[in-house]
Amino acid sequence: MKRVAVLIQSPLSGRDYLSGVGVDIASWQSFLTSLPGGAWNDDEIVILKNPSKTTLKSSLILAKYSDFAIIAFSGHGFVQEDEFLGAPETFLYLNESEDRRESVISEYELNPGTPRCVLSFDCCRKIEPVVLAESVNDEADFSRVPESVRESFRIEYEHQVMRCEKGCTRLYAASLDESASDRPSFTQILTAFAKKWSLLNPHKSMNFADAMSETTKVMKMRYHLSQTPVYNGGRRLNHFPIVVG
């Protein structure tokens, strides 16, 4: 199975700088390359920092021709009313270009059209009017794992992915009109929870739907964050795996 992960960190700079964004992307990379995260290879992961829209779309083309893709964004964002349907649409700041057409991208543009994919948006979702034109300590060391064991995790991960219906799953760090915490962030908590859960349940797997539910509990009960993550898996019976046992 061909897989591609595109991890986008857009911390920007100056007063808008977000120090937690780099931690988010490092958390994603560390988790995905771990055994429970699916034992992704380094060459299956693309990391972009404050990318131009052209650079990003080139990476999305790579993802389009894969069997499974994860597109994760961390940075600033906002929501506006979709001009066609009137439904809320999340927009993301990629860079600091003065040309809004180059600096901002819609959540829908980030869908690469892969048969199976997961989109994660760790950003604020404050509703704006339409304007026309922390670290994880419980780490398991997978660096010395025999290649045969690593390959078995890859095979099981891919088997679970292919059991799921085709379609795109969306993860939102916050609900409509909510800001998203920078440190600790949704991404940091989600990946930390997944790692800790895998250590406690080494022979079990967990899907994104269940992980989102548990992550929300951790955010509310442990960190007292007011934001509420949203999971949109679509009309499916089988949800993509986040942890493979």
PDB file of C-alpha atoms in Angstrom:
ATOM      1  CA  MET A   1       0.000   0.000   0.000  1.00  0.00           C
ATOM      2  CA  LYS A   2       1.304   3.443  -0.896  1.00  0.00           C
ATOM      3  CA  ARG A   3       0.913   5.978   1.899  1.00  0.00           C
ATOM      4  CA  VAL A   4       1.774   9.660   2.231  1.00  0.00           C
ATOM      5  CA  ALA A   5       1.605  12.018   5.215  1.00  0.00           C
ATOM      6  CA  VAL A   6       1.850  15.772   4.651  1.00  0.00           C
ATOM      7  CA  LEU A   7       2.554  17.642   7.897  1.00  0.00           C
ATOM      8  CA  ILE A   8       2.133  21.407   7.614  1.00  0.00           C
ATOM      9  CA  GLN A   9       3.512  23.719  10.282  1.00  0.00           C
ATOM     10  CA  SER A  10       2.665  27.378   9.879  1.00  0.00           C
ATOM     11  CA  PRO A  11       3.807  29.167  13.043  1.00  0.00           C
ATOM     12  CA  LEU A  12       4.190  32.492  11.145  1.00  0.00           C
ATOM     13  CA  SER A  13       6.320  35.100  12.995  1.00  0.00           C
ATOM     14  CA  GLY A  14       6.335  38.224  15.129  1.00  0.00           C
ATOM     15  CA  ARG A  15       3.315  38.709  17.356  1.00  0.00           C
ATOM     16  CA  ASP A  16       1.478  35.963  15.461  1.00  0.00           C
ATOM     17  CA  TYR A  17       4.199  33.369  16.116  1.00  0.00           C
ATOM     18  CA  LEU A  18       3.003  30.057  17.599  1.00  0.00           C
ATOM     19  CA  SER A  19       5.772  28.195  19.431  1.00  0.00           C
ATOM     20  CA  GLY A  20       3.669  25.056  19.856  1.00  0.00           C
ATOM     21  CA  VAL A  21       3.261  24.405  16.142  1.00  0.00           C
ATOM     22  CA  GLY A  22       6.723  22.881  15.784  1.00  0.00           C
ATOM     23  CA  VAL A  23       5.967  20.607  18.714  1.00  0.00           C
ATOM     24  CA  ASP A  24       2.736  19.548  16.990  1.00  0.00           C
ATOM     25  CA  ILE A  25       4.488  18.441  13.832  1.00  0.00           C
ATOM     26  CA  ALA A  26       7.286  16.718  15.752  1.00  0.00           C
ATOM     27  CA  SER A  27       4.592  14.879  17.698  1.00  0.00           C
ATOM     28  CA  TRP A  28       2.903  13.704  14.509  1.00  0.00           C
ATOM     29  CA  GLN A  29       6.207  12.584  12.991  1.00  0.00           C
ATOM     30  CA  SER A  30       7.292  10.734  16.125  1.00  0.00           C
ATOM     31  CA  PHE A  31       3.955   8.993  16.454  1.00  0.00           C
ATOM     32  CA  LEU A  32       3.569   7.959  12.814  1.00  0.00           C
ATOM     33  CA  THR A  33       7.063   6.431  12.648  1.00  0.00           C
ATOM     34  CA  SER A  34       6.435   4.445  15.835  1.00  0.00           C
ATOM     35  CA  LEU A  35       5.121   0.893  15.639  1.00  0.00           C
ATOM     36  CA  PRO A  36       1.672   1.648  17.099  1.00  0.00           C
ATOM     37  CA  GLY A  37       1.411   4.669  14.807  1.00  0.00           C
ATOM     38  CA  GLY A  38       1.747   2.446  11.753  1.00  0.00           C
ATOM     39  CA  ALA A  39       5.556   2.295  11.369  1.00  0.00           C
ATOM     40  CA  TRP A  40       5.619   4.921   8.630  1.00  0.00           C
ATOM     41  CA  ASN A  41       8.904   5.332   6.793  1.00  0.00           C
ATOM     42  CA  ASP A  42      10.609   8.728   6.796  1.00  0.00           C
ATOM     43  CA  ASP A  43      10.293   8.959   3.015  1.00  0.00           C
ATOM     44  CA  GLU A  44       6.514   8.596   3.327  1.00  0.00           C
ATOM     45  CA  ILE A  45       6.299  11.801   5.392  1.00  0.00           C
ATOM     46  CA  VAL A  46       6.542  15.321   3.941  1.00  0.00           C
ATOM     47  CA  ILE A  47       7.090  18.184   6.396  1.00  0.00           C
ATOM     48  CA  LEU A  48       6.372  21.743   5.238  1.00  0.00           C
ATOM     49  CA  LYS A  49       7.000  24.962   7.172  1.00  0.00           C
ATOM     50  CA  ASN A  50       5.139  28.144   6.210  1.00  0.00           C
ATOM     51  CA  PRO A  51       4.857  26.713   2.677  1.00  0.00           C
ATOM     52  CA  SER A  52       3.817  28.566  -0.422  1.00  0.00           C
ATOM     53  CA  LYS A  53       0.528  27.373  -1.872  1.00  0.00           C
ATOM     54  CA  THR A  54       2.398  26.022  -4.918  1.00  0.00           C
ATOM     55  CA  THR A  55       4.728  23.933  -2.761  1.00  0.00           C
ATOM     56  CA  LEU A  56       1.853  22.588  -0.724  1.00  0.00           C
ATOM     57  CA  LYS A  57      -0.205  21.639  -3.766  1.00  0.00           C
ATOM     58  CA  SER A  58       2.773  19.763  -5.224  1.00  0.00           C
ATOM     59  CA  SER A  59       2.869  17.647  -2.057  1.00  0.00           C
ATOM     60  CA  LEU A  60      -0.882  17.107  -2.215  1.00  0.00           C
ATOM     61  CA  ILE A  61      -0.466  15.727  -5.734  1.00  0.00           C
ATOM     62  CA  LEU A  62       1.890  13.107  -4.301  1.00  0.00           C
ATOM     63  CA  ALA A  63      -0.747  12.245  -1.735  1.00  0.00           C
ATOM     64  CA  LYS A  64      -3.468  12.065  -4.382  1.00  0.00           C
ATOM     65  CA  TYR A  65      -1.853   9.077  -6.026  1.00  0.00           C
ATOM     66  CA  SER A  66      -1.405   7.151  -2.799  1.00  0.00           C
ATOM     67  CA  ASP A  67      -3.785   4.626  -1.269  1.00  0.00           C
ATOM     68  CA  PHE A  68      -3.959   6.372   2.098  1.00  0.00           C
ATOM     69  CA  ALA A  69      -2.972   9.878   3.177  1.00  0.00           C
ATOM     70  CA  ILE A  70      -2.832  11.911   6.365  1.00  0.00           C
ATOM     71  CA  ILE A  71      -2.815  15.691   5.981  1.00  0.00           C
ATOM     72  CA  ALA A  72      -2.175  17.503   9.273  1.00  0.00           C
ATOM     73  CA  PHE A  73      -2.089  21.286   9.700  1.00  0.00           C
ATOM     74  CA  SER A  74      -1.043  23.297  12.756  1.00  0.00           C
ATOM     75  CA  GLY A  75      -1.204  27.072  12.859  1.00  0.00           C
ATOM     76  CA  HIS A  76      -3.680  29.923  12.609  1.00  0.00           C
ATOM     77  CA  GLY A  77      -7.132  29.567  11.112  1.00  0.00           C
ATOM     78  CA  PHE A  78     -10.622  31.037  10.951  1.00  0.00           C
ATOM     79  CA  VAL A  79     -14.106  30.216   9.662  1.00  0.00           C
ATOM     80  CA  GLN A  80     -16.214  31.992   7.073  1.00  0.00           C
ATOM     81  CA  GLU A  81     -19.545  31.208   5.495  1.00  0.00           C
ATOM     82  CA  ASP A  82     -19.225  29.179   2.327  1.00  0.00           C
ATOM     83  CA  GLU A  83     -20.393  31.419  -0.505  1.00  0.00           C
ATOM     84  CA  PHE A  84     -22.177  28.589  -2.318  1.00  0.00           C
ATOM     85  CA  LEU A  85     -23.934  26.604   0.429  1.00  0.00           C
ATOM     86  CA  GLY A  86     -23.797  29.052   3.328  1.00  0.00           C
ATOM     87  CA  ALA A  87     -22.178  26.349   5.493  1.00  0.00           C
ATOM     88  CA  PRO A  88     -19.172  27.066   7.747  1.00  0.00           C
ATOM     89  CA  GLU A  89     -15.813  26.632   6.009  1.00  0.00           C
ATOM     90  CA  THR A  90     -12.452  26.550   7.787  1.00  0.00           C
ATOM     91  CA  PHE A  91      -9.547  28.527   6.282  1.00  0.00           C
ATOM     92  CA  LEU A  92      -5.867  28.140   7.197  1.00  0.00           C
ATOM     93  CA  TYR A  93      -2.946  30.598   7.111  1.00  0.00           C
ATOM     94  CA  LEU A  94      -0.041  28.929   5.302  1.00  0.00           C
ATOM     95  CA  ASN A  95       2.422  31.816   5.241  1.00  0.00           C
ATOM     96  CA  GLU A  96       2.722  35.593   5.570  1.00  0.00           C
ATOM     97  CA  SER A  97       2.287  36.617   1.956  1.00  0.00           C
ATOM     98  CA  GLU A  98       0.420  39.895   1.568  1.00  0.00           C
ATOM     99  CA  ASP A  99      -1.564  38.265  -1.218  1.00  0.00           C
ATOM    100  CA  ARG A 100      -4.424  36.503   0.561  1.00  0.00           C
ATOM    101  CA  ARG A 101      -4.816  34.139  -2.383  1.00  0.00           C
ATOM    102  CA  GLU A 102      -1.326  32.828  -1.628  1.00  0.00           C
ATOM    103  CA  SER A 103      -1.368  32.913   2.173  1.00  0.00           C
ATOM    104  CA  VAL A 104      -4.773  31.343   2.895  1.00  0.00           C
ATOM    105  CA  ILE A 105      -6.148  27.961   1.882  1.00  0.00           C
ATOM    106  CA  SER A 106      -9.534  26.351   2.408  1.00  0.00           C
ATOM    107  CA  GLU A 107      -9.992  23.070   4.251  1.00  0.00           C
ATOM    108  CA  TYR A 108     -11.503  21.635   1.082  1.00  0.00           C
ATOM    109  CA  GLU A 109      -8.388  22.454  -0.949  1.00  0.00           C
ATOM    110  CA  LEU A 110      -6.373  20.334   1.462  1.00  0.00           C
ATOM    111  CA  ASN A 111      -8.329  17.219   0.544  1.00  0.00           C
ATOM    112  CA  PRO A 112      -5.957  15.540  -1.941  1.00  0.00           C
ATOM    113  CA  GLY A 113      -8.654  13.272  -3.353  1.00  0.00           C
ATOM    114  CA  THR A 114      -6.949  10.159  -2.037  1.00  0.00           C
ATOM    115  CA  PRO A 115      -9.216   7.088  -1.881  1.00  0.00           C
ATOM    116  CA  ARG A 116      -8.694   7.031   1.894  1.00  0.00           C
ATOM    117  CA  CYS A 117      -7.441   9.983   3.911  1.00  0.00           C
ATOM    118  CA  VAL A 118      -7.463  11.767   7.269  1.00  0.00           C
ATOM    119  CA  LEU A 119      -7.368  15.568   7.555  1.00  0.00           C
ATOM    120  CA  SER A 120      -6.398  17.217  10.857  1.00  0.00           C
ATOM    121  CA  PHE A 121      -6.817  20.971  11.444  1.00  0.00           C
ATOM    122  CA  ASP A 122      -5.213  22.220  14.680  1.00  0.00           C
ATOM    123  CA  CYS A 123      -6.197  25.880  14.532  1.00  0.00           C
ATOM    124  CA  CYS A 124      -8.673  28.426  15.818  1.00  0.00           C
ATOM    125  CA  ARG A 125     -12.106  28.458  14.215  1.00  0.00           C
ATOM    126  CA  LYS A 126     -13.358  31.904  15.083  1.00  0.00           C
ATOM    127  CA  ILE A 127     -16.166  32.939  12.775  1.00  0.00           C
ATOM    128  CA  GLU A 128     -15.227  35.955  10.679  1.00  0.00           C
ATOM    129  CA  PRO A 129     -17.451  37.915   8.275  1.00  0.00           C
ATOM    130  CA  VAL A 130     -16.979  37.159   4.603  1.00  0.00           C
ATOM    131  CA  VAL A 131     -14.637  39.635   2.929  1.00  0.00           C
ATOM    132  CA  LEU A 132     -14.978  39.508  -0.795  1.00  0.00           C
ATOM    133  CA  ALA A 133     -12.079  38.800  -2.866  1.00  0.00           C
ATOM    134  CA  GLU A 134       3.722  19.651  25.631  1.00  0.00           C
ATOM    135  CA  SER A 135       6.286  16.892  25.387  1.00  0.00           C
ATOM    136  CA  VAL A 136       5.627  13.185  25.961  1.00  0.00           C
ATOM    137  CA  ASN A 137       7.850  11.373  28.511  1.00  0.00           C
ATOM    138  CA  ASP A 138       6.565   7.820  28.117  1.00  0.00           C
ATOM    139  CA  GLU A 139       8.374   7.099  24.889  1.00  0.00           C
ATOM    140  CA  ALA A 140       8.995   3.599  23.606  1.00  0.00           C
ATOM    141  CA  ASP A 141      12.273   3.112  21.754  1.00  0.00           C
ATOM    142  CA  PHE A 142      11.507   1.661  18.327  1.00  0.00           C
ATOM    143  CA  SER A 143      14.923   2.414  16.848  1.00  0.00           C
ATOM    144  CA  ARG A 144      16.289  -1.077  17.549  1.00  0.00           C
ATOM    145  CA  VAL A 145      13.225  -3.087  16.579  1.00  0.00           C
ATOM    146  CA  PRO A 146      13.983  -5.925  14.120  1.00  0.00           C
ATOM    147  CA  GLU A 147      12.894  -5.105  10.585  1.00  0.00           C
ATOM    148  CA  SER A 148      10.629  -8.176  10.508  1.00  0.00           C
ATOM    149  CA  VAL A 149       8.683  -6.886  13.515  1.00  0.00           C
ATOM    150  CA  ARG A 150       8.426  -3.406  12.042  1.00  0.00           C
ATOM    151  CA  GLU A 151       7.169  -4.853   8.763  1.00  0.00           C
ATOM    152  CA  SER A 152       4.475  -6.836  10.587  1.00  0.00           C
ATOM    153  CA  PHE A 153       3.156  -3.597  12.130  1.00  0.00           C
ATOM    154  CA  ARG A 154       3.135  -1.930   8.717  1.00  0.00           C
ATOM    155  CA  ILE A 155       1.186  -4.835   7.218  1.00  0.00           C
ATOM    156  CA  GLU A 156      -1.403  -4.879  10.012  1.00  0.00           C
ATOM    157  CA  TYR A 157      -1.809  -1.082   9.848  1.00  0.00           C
ATOM    158  CA  GLU A 158      -2.384  -1.204   6.104  1.00  0.00           C
ATOM    159  CA  HIS A 159      -4.778  -4.142   6.472  1.00  0.00           C
ATOM    160  CA  GLN A 160      -6.915  -2.100   8.878  1.00  0.00           C
ATOM    161  CA  VAL A 161      -6.823   0.943   6.598  1.00  0.00           C
ATOM    162  CA  MET A 162      -8.001  -1.058   3.591  1.00  0.00           C
ATOM    163  CA  ARG A 163     -10.889  -2.558   5.589  1.00  0.00           C
ATOM    164  CA  CYS A 164     -12.358   0.940   5.848  1.00  0.00           C
ATOM    165  CA  GLU A 165     -14.664   2.468   3.276  1.00  0.00           C
ATOM    166  CA  LYS A 166     -13.120   4.944   0.883  1.00  0.00           C
ATOM    167  CA  GLY A 167     -13.612   8.579   1.801  1.00  0.00           C
ATOM    168  CA  CYS A 168     -12.108  11.438   3.779  1.00  0.00           C
ATOM    169  CA  THR A 169     -12.183  11.808   7.557  1.00  0.00           C
ATOM    170  CA  ARG A 170     -11.777  15.274   9.104  1.00  0.00           C
ATOM    171  CA  LEU A 171     -10.419  16.130  12.542  1.00  0.00           C
ATOM    172  CA  TYR A 172     -10.985  19.650  13.881  1.00  0.00           C
ATOM    173  CA  ALA A 173      -9.103  20.914  16.935  1.00  0.00           C
ATOM    174  CA  ALA A 174     -11.999  23.171  17.907  1.00  0.00           C
ATOM    175  CA  SER A 175     -15.683  23.684  17.276  1.00  0.00           C
ATOM    176  CA  LEU A 176     -17.108  26.636  15.399  1.00  0.00           C
ATOM    177  CA  ASP A 177     -16.237  30.056  16.818  1.00  0.00           C
ATOM    178  CA  GLU A 178     -13.671  28.592  19.246  1.00  0.00           C
ATOM    179  CA  SER A 179      -9.958  29.317  19.565  1.00  0.00           C
ATOM    180  CA  ALA A 180      -7.451  26.467  19.749  1.00  0.00           C
ATOM    181  CA  SER A 181      -4.857  26.181  22.505  1.00  0.00           C
ATOM    182  CA  ASP A 182      -1.223  26.403  21.359  1.00  0.00           C
ATOM    183  CA  ARG A 183       0.536  24.635  24.261  1.00  0.00           C
ATOM    184  CA  PRO A 184      -0.775  22.143  25.078  1.00  0.00           C
ATOM    185  CA  SER A 185      -2.428  21.789  21.715  1.00  0.00           C
ATOM    186  CA  PHE A 186      -4.973  19.354  20.336  1.00  0.00           C
ATOM    187  CA  THR A 187      -2.293  17.598  18.264  1.00  0.00           C
ATOM    188  CA  GLN A 188       0.083  17.249  21.203  1.00  0.00           C
ATOM    189  CA  ILE A 189      -2.652  15.754  23.377  1.00  0.00           C
ATOM    190  CA  LEU A 190      -4.020  13.462  20.646  1.00  0.00           C
ATOM    191  CA  THR A 191      -0.637  11.932  19.813  1.00  0.00           C
ATOM    192  CA  ALA A 192       0.408  11.729  23.477  1.00  0.00           C
ATOM    193  CA  PHE A 193      -2.839   9.949  24.358  1.00  0.00           C
ATOM    194  CA  ALA A 194      -2.375   7.518  21.466  1.00  0.00           C
ATOM    195  CA  LYS A 195       1.179   6.720  22.575  1.00  0.00           C
ATOM    196  CA  LYS A 196       0.210   6.207  26.214  1.00  0.00           C
ATOM    197  CA  TRP A 197      -2.812   4.102  25.261  1.00  0.00           C
ATOM    198  CA  SER A 198      -0.665   1.867  23.051  1.00  0.00           C
ATOM    199  CA  LEU A 199       1.746   1.263  25.927  1.00  0.00           C
ATOM    200  CA  LEU A 200      -1.138   0.191  28.186  1.00  0.00           C
ATOM    201  CA  ASN A 201      -2.827  -1.849  25.458  1.00  0.00           C
ATOM    202  CA  PRO A 202       0.008  -3.291  23.348  1.00  0.00           C
ATOM    203  CA  HIS A 203      -2.187  -5.945  21.707  1.00  0.00           C
ATOM    204  CA  LYS A 204      -5.119  -3.695  20.838  1.00  0.00           C
ATOM    205  CA  SER A 205      -5.839  -1.215  18.078  1.00  0.00           C
ATOM    206  CA  MET A 206      -7.774   2.057  18.263  1.00  0.00           C
ATOM    207  CA  ASN A 207      -9.484   4.082  15.551  1.00  0.00           C
ATOM    208  CA  PHE A 208      -9.621   7.858  15.118  1.00  0.00           C
ATOM    209  CA  ALA A 209     -13.253   8.069  16.246  1.00  0.00           C
ATOM    210  CA  ASP A 210     -12.524   6.535  19.649  1.00  0.00           C
ATOM    211  CA  ALA A 211      -9.242   8.429  20.013  1.00  0.00           C
ATOM    212  CA  MET A 212     -10.986  11.751  19.369  1.00  0.00           C
ATOM    213  CA  SER A 213     -13.580  10.978  22.031  1.00  0.00           C
ATOM    214  CA  GLU A 214     -10.919  10.121  24.610  1.00  0.00           C
ATOM    215  CA  THR A 215      -8.725  13.071  23.636  1.00  0.00           C
ATOM    216  CA  THR A 216     -11.635  15.431  24.232  1.00  0.00           C
ATOM    217  CA  LYS A 217     -12.006  14.030  27.749  1.00  0.00           C
ATOM    218  CA  VAL A 218      -8.297  14.581  28.458  1.00  0.00           C
ATOM    219  CA  MET A 219      -8.451  18.142  27.144  1.00  0.00           C
ATOM    220  CA  LYS A 220     -11.446  18.961  29.329  1.00  0.00           C
ATOM    221  CA  MET A 221     -10.613  17.071  32.533  1.00  0.00           C
ATOM    222  CA  ARG A 222      -6.809  17.318  32.703  1.00  0.00           C
ATOM    223  CA  TYR A 223      -6.036  20.580  30.948  1.00  0.00           C
ATOM    224  CA  HIS A 224      -9.377  22.368  31.454  1.00  0.00           C
ATOM    225  CA  LEU A 225      -9.388  23.595  27.872  1.00  0.00           C
ATOM    226  CA  SER A 226     -12.604  25.193  26.689  1.00  0.00           C
ATOM    227  CA  GLN A 227     -12.271  24.133  23.061  1.00  0.00           C
ATOM    228  CA  THR A 228     -14.173  21.069  21.851  1.00  0.00           C
ATOM    229  CA  PRO A 229     -12.611  18.963  19.083  1.00  0.00           C
ATOM    230  CA  VAL A 230     -14.879  17.740  16.305  1.00  0.00           C
ATOM    231  CA  TYR A 231     -14.671  14.401  14.504  1.00  0.00           C
ATOM    232  CA  ASN A 232     -16.271  14.094  11.076  1.00  0.00           C
ATOM    233  CA  GLY A 233     -15.825  10.567   9.788  1.00  0.00           C
ATOM    234  CA  GLY A 234     -18.691  10.742   7.354  1.00  0.00           C
ATOM    235  CA  ARG A 235     -21.234   7.982   6.865  1.00  0.00           C
ATOM    236  CA  ARG A 236     -19.007   5.015   7.447  1.00  0.00           C
ATOM    237  CA  LEU A 237     -19.106   1.797   9.462  1.00  0.00           C
ATOM    238  CA  ASN A 238     -15.334   1.407   9.774  1.00  0.00           C
ATOM    239  CA  HIS A 239     -13.050   4.175  11.004  1.00  0.00           C
ATOM    240  CA  PHE A 240      -9.380   4.591  10.094  1.00  0.00           C
ATOM    241  CA  PRO A 241      -6.836   3.333  12.652  1.00  0.00           C
ATOM    242  CA  ILE A 242      -4.669   5.682  14.666  1.00  0.00           C
ATOM    243  CA  VAL A 243      -3.053   2.967  16.823  1.00  0.00           C
ATOM    244  CA  VAL A 244      -2.263  -0.551  15.635  1.00  0.00           C
ATOM    245  CA  GLY A 245      -1.608  -3.293  18.174  1.00  0.00           C
TER     246      GLY A 245
END
